[in-house]
Tab-separated table of C-alpha atoms and ligand atoms in Angstrom:
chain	number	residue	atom	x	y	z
F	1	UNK	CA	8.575	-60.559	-25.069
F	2	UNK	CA	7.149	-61.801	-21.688
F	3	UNK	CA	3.214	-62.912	-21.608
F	4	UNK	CA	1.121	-59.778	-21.499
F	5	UNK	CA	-0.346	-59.152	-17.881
F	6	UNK	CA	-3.543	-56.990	-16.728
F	7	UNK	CA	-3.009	-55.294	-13.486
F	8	UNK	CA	-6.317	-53.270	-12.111
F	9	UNK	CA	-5.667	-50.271	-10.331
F	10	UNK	CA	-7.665	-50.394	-7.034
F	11	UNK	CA	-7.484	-46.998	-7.241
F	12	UNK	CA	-10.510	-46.439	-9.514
F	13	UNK	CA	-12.969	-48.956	-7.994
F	14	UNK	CA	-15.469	-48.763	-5.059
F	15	UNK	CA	-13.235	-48.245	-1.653
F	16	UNK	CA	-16.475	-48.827	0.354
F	17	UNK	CA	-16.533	-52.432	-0.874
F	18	UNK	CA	-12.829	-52.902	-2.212
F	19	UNK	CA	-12.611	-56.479	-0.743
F	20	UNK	CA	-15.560	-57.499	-2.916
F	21	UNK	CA	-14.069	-55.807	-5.867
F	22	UNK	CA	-10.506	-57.022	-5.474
F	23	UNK	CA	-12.541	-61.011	-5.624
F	24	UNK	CA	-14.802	-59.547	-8.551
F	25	UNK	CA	-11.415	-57.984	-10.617
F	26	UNK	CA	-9.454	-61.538	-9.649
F	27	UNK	CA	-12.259	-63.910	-10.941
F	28	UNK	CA	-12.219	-61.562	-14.241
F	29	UNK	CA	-8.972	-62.541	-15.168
F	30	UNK	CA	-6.576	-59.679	-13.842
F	31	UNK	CA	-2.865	-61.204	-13.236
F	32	UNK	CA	-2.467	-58.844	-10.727
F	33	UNK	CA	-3.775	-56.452	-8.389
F	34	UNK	CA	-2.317	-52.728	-8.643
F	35	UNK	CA	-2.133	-50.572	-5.219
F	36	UNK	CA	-1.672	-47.142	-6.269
F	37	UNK	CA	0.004	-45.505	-2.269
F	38	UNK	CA	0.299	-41.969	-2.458
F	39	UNK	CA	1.378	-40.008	0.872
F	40	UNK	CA	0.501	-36.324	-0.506
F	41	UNK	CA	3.708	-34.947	-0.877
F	42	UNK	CA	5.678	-36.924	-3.760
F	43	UNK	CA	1.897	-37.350	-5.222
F	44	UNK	CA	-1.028	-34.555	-4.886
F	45	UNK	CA	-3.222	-36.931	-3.178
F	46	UNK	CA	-3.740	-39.673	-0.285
F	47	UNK	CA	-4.954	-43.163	-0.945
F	48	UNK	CA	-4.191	-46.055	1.126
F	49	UNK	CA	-1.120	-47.907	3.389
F	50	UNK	CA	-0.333	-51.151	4.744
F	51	UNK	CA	-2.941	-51.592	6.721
F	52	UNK	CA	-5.094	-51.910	3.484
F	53	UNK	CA	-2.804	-54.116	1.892
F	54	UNK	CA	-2.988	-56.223	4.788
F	55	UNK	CA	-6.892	-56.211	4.618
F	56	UNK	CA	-7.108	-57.175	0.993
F	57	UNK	CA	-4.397	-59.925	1.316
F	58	UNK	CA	-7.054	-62.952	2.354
F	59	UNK	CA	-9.159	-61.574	-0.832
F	60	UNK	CA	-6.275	-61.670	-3.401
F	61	UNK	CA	-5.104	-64.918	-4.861
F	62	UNK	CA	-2.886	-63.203	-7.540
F	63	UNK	CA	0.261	-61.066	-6.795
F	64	UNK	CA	-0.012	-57.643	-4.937
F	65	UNK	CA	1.629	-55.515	-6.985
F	66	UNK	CA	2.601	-52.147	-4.882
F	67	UNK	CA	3.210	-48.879	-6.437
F	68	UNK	CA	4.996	-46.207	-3.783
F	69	UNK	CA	4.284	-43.171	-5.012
F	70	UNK	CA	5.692	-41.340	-1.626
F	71	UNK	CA	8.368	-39.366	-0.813
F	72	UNK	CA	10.281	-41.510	1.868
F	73	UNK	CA	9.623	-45.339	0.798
F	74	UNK	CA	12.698	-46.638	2.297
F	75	UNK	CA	10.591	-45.990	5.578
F	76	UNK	CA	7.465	-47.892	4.515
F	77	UNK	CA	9.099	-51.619	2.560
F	78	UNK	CA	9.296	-53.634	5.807
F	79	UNK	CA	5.627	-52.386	6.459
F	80	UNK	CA	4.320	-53.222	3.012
F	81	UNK	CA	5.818	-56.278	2.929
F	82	UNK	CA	4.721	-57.627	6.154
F	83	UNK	CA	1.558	-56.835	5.153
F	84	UNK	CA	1.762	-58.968	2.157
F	85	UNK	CA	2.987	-56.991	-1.135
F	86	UNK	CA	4.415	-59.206	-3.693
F	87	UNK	CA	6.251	-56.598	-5.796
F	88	UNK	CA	6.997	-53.431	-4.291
F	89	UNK	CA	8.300	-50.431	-6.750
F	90	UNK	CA	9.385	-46.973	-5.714
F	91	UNK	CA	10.111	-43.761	-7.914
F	92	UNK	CA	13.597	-43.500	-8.643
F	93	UNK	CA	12.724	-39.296	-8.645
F	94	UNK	CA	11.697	-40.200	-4.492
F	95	UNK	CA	15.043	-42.282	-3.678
F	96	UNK	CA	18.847	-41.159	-2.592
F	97	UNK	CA	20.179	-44.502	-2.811
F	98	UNK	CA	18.070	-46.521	-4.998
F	99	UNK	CA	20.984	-49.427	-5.497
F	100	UNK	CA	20.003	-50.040	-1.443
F	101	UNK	CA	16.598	-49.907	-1.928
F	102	UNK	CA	16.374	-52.493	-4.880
F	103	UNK	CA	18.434	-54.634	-2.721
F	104	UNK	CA	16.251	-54.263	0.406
F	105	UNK	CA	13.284	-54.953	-0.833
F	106	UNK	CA	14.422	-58.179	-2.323
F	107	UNK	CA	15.733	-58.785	0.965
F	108	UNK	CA	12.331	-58.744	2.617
F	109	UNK	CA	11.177	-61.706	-0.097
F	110	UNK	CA	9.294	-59.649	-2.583
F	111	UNK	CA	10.117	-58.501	-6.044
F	112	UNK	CA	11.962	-54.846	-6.588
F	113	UNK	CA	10.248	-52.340	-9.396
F	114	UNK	CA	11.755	-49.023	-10.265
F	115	UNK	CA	9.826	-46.469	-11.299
F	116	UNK	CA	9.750	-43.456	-14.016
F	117	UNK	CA	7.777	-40.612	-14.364
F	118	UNK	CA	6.854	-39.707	-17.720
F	119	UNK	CA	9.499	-37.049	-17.804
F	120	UNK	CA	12.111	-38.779	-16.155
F	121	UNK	CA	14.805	-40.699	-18.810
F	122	UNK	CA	15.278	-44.173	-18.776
F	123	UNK	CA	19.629	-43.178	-18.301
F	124	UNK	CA	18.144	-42.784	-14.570
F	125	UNK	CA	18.089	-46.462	-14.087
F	126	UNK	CA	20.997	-47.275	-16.447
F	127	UNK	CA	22.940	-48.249	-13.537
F	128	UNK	CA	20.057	-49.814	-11.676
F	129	UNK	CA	19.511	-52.526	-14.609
F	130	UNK	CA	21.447	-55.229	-12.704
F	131	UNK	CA	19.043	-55.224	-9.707
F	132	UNK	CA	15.730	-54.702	-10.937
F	133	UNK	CA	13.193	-57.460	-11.429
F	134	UNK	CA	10.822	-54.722	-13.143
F	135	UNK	CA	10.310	-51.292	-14.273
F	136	UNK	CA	7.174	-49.033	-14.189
F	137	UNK	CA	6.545	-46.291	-16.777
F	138	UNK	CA	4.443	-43.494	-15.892
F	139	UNK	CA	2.017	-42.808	-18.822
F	140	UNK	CA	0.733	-40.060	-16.678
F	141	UNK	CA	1.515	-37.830	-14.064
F	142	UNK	CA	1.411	-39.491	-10.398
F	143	UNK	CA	-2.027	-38.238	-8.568
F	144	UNK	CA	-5.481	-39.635	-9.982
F	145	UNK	CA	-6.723	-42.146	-12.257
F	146	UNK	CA	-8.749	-41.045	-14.982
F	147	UNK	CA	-6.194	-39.080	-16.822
F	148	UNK	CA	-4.831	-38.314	-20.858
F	149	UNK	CA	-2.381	-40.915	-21.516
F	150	UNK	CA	0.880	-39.091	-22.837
F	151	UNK	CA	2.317	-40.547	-26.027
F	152	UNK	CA	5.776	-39.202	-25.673
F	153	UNK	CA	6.441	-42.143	-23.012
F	154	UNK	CA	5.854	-44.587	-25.846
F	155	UNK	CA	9.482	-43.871	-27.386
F	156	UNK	CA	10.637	-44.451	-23.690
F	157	UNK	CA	8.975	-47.676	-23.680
F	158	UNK	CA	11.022	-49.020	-26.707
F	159	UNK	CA	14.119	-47.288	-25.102
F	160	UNK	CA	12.808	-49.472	-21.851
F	161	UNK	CA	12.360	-52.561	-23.283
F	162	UNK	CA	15.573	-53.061	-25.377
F	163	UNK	CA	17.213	-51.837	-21.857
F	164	UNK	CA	15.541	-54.551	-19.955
F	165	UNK	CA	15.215	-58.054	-22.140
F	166	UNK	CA	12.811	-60.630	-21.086
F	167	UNK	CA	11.700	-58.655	-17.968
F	168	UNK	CA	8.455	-57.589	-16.736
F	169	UNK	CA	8.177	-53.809	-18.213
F	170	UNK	CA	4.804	-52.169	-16.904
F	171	UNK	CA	2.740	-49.558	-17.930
F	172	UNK	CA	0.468	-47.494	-15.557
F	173	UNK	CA	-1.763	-44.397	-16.394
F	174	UNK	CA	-4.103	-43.864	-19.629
F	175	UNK	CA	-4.495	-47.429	-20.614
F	176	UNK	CA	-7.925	-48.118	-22.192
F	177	UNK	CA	-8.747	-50.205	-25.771
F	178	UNK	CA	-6.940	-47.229	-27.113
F	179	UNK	CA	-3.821	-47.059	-25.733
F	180	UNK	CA	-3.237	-50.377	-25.280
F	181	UNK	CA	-2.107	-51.385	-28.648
F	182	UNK	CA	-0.039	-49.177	-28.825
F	183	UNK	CA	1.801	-49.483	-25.713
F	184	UNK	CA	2.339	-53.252	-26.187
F	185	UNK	CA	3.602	-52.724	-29.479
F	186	UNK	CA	6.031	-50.309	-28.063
F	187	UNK	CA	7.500	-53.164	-25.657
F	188	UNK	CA	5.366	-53.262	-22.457
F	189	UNK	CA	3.883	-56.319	-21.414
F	190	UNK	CA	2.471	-55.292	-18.046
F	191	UNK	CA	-0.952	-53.149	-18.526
F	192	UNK	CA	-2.073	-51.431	-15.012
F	193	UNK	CA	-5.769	-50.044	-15.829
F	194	UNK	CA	-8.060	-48.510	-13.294
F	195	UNK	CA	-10.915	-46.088	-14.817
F	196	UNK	CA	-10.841	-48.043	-18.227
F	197	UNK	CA	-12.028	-51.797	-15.917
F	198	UNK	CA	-13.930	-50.000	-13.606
F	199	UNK	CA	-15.705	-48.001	-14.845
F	200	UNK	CA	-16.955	-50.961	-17.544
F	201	UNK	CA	-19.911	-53.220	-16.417
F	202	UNK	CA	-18.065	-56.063	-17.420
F	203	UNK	CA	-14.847	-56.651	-15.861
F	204	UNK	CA	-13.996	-59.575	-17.476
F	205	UNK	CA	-15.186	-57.713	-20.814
F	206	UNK	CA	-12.491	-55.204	-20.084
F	207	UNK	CA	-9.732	-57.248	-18.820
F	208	UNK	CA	-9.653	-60.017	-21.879
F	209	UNK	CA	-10.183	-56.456	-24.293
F	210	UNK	CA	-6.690	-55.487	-22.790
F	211	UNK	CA	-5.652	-59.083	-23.118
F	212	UNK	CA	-6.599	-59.222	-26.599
F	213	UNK	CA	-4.565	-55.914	-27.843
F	214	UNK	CA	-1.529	-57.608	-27.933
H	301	DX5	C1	-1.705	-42.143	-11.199
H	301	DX5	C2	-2.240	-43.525	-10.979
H	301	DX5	C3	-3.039	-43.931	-12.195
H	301	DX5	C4	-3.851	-45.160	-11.991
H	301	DX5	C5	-4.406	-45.655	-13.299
H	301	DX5	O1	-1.098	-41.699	-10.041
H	301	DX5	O2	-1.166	-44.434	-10.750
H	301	DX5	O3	-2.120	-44.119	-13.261
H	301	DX5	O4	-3.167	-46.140	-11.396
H	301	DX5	O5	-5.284	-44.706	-13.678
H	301	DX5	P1	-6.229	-44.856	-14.959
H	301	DX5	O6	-6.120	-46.281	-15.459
H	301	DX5	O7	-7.598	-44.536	-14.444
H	301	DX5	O8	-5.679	-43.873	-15.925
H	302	ZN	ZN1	0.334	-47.145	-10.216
């Protein structure tokens, strides 16, 4: 099992000083940074593009770790890695030709994430195994932070995990003290947590708490 990883979703903290709490999330320990993109048509809401992926780059000394949750992403990789994404994963649910897209992003340098709504089955990617460097498994539906974690996606996590070996297999949606156990006993070693860190007056409190359910 790879090292277990806490990834803060952006998404929940303070956008009118997001800079500041991208450096406050960092110096608590987070492994990465999580940028939850929704366009409001794949997901019921609009959050944030390149241009603020581009503004938190000189704040972020760990890996950006981008999460497309829009309906055309082949049009959007060059911009979001130019701008300075490190990983860049896209819904297989939002992609015609997902085999291309895996290969283009790890054309443009940065790492290539697939990823799976809760309802979606892991024999979506079976044929996508080969060119992934990571997989992402909704634990809610895409749209806000703050919501019920759904346990049926823990049986796709141990489906995930025996699919995908020694790779990075993340988890995004629900995670709090509660969850976590559970969801790194099930096989995932990547933990993306927005309300659950900030929402705590101690990041670092909340990020080694994640840490430490493993
Ligand atoms: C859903 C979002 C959320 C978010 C994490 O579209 O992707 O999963 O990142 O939300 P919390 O940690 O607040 O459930
Ligand atoms: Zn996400």
């Amino acid at each position: 099992m790879p090292t277990i990883k806490i990834a803060p979703s952006i998404l929940a903290s303070d956008f009118s000083r997001l800079g500041e709490e991208v450096r406050a999330v960092v110096d608590a320990g987070a492994d990465w940074i999580h940028v939850d993109v929704m366009d409001g048509h794949f997901a019921p809401n609009i959050t944030m593009g390149p241009p603020v992926v581009a503004a938190l780059r000189r704040h972020c000394s760990v890996p950006m770790d981008v999460h497309l949750m829009i309906a055309n992403p082949d049009e959007f990789l060059e911009d979001f890695a130019n701008a300075g994404a490190d990983i860049i994963s896209f819904h297989v649910e939002a992609a015609n030709h997902p085999h291309r897209l895996l290969d283009k992003i790890k054309g443009l340098g940065c790492q290539a994430g697939i990823v799976l709504n809760p309802g979606t089955s892991p024999d979506e990617i079976e044929y996508l195994l080969e060119s992934v460097d990571m997989v992402l498994a909704m634990a809610v539906n895409p749209g806000f932070g703050g919501q019920a974690f759904i346990p049926e996606v823990l049986r796709k996590i141990q489906d995930l995990r025996a699919m995908l070996g020694d790779r990075d297999l993340e988890v995004d949606g629900g995670i709090d003290a509660r969850t976590a156990p559970d969801v790194i006993r099930a096989g995932a070693n990547v933990l993306v947590a927005g309300t659950y860190i900030f929402a705590n007056p101690s990041y670092v409190e909340a990020v080694e708490m994640l840490r430490a359910a493993g």
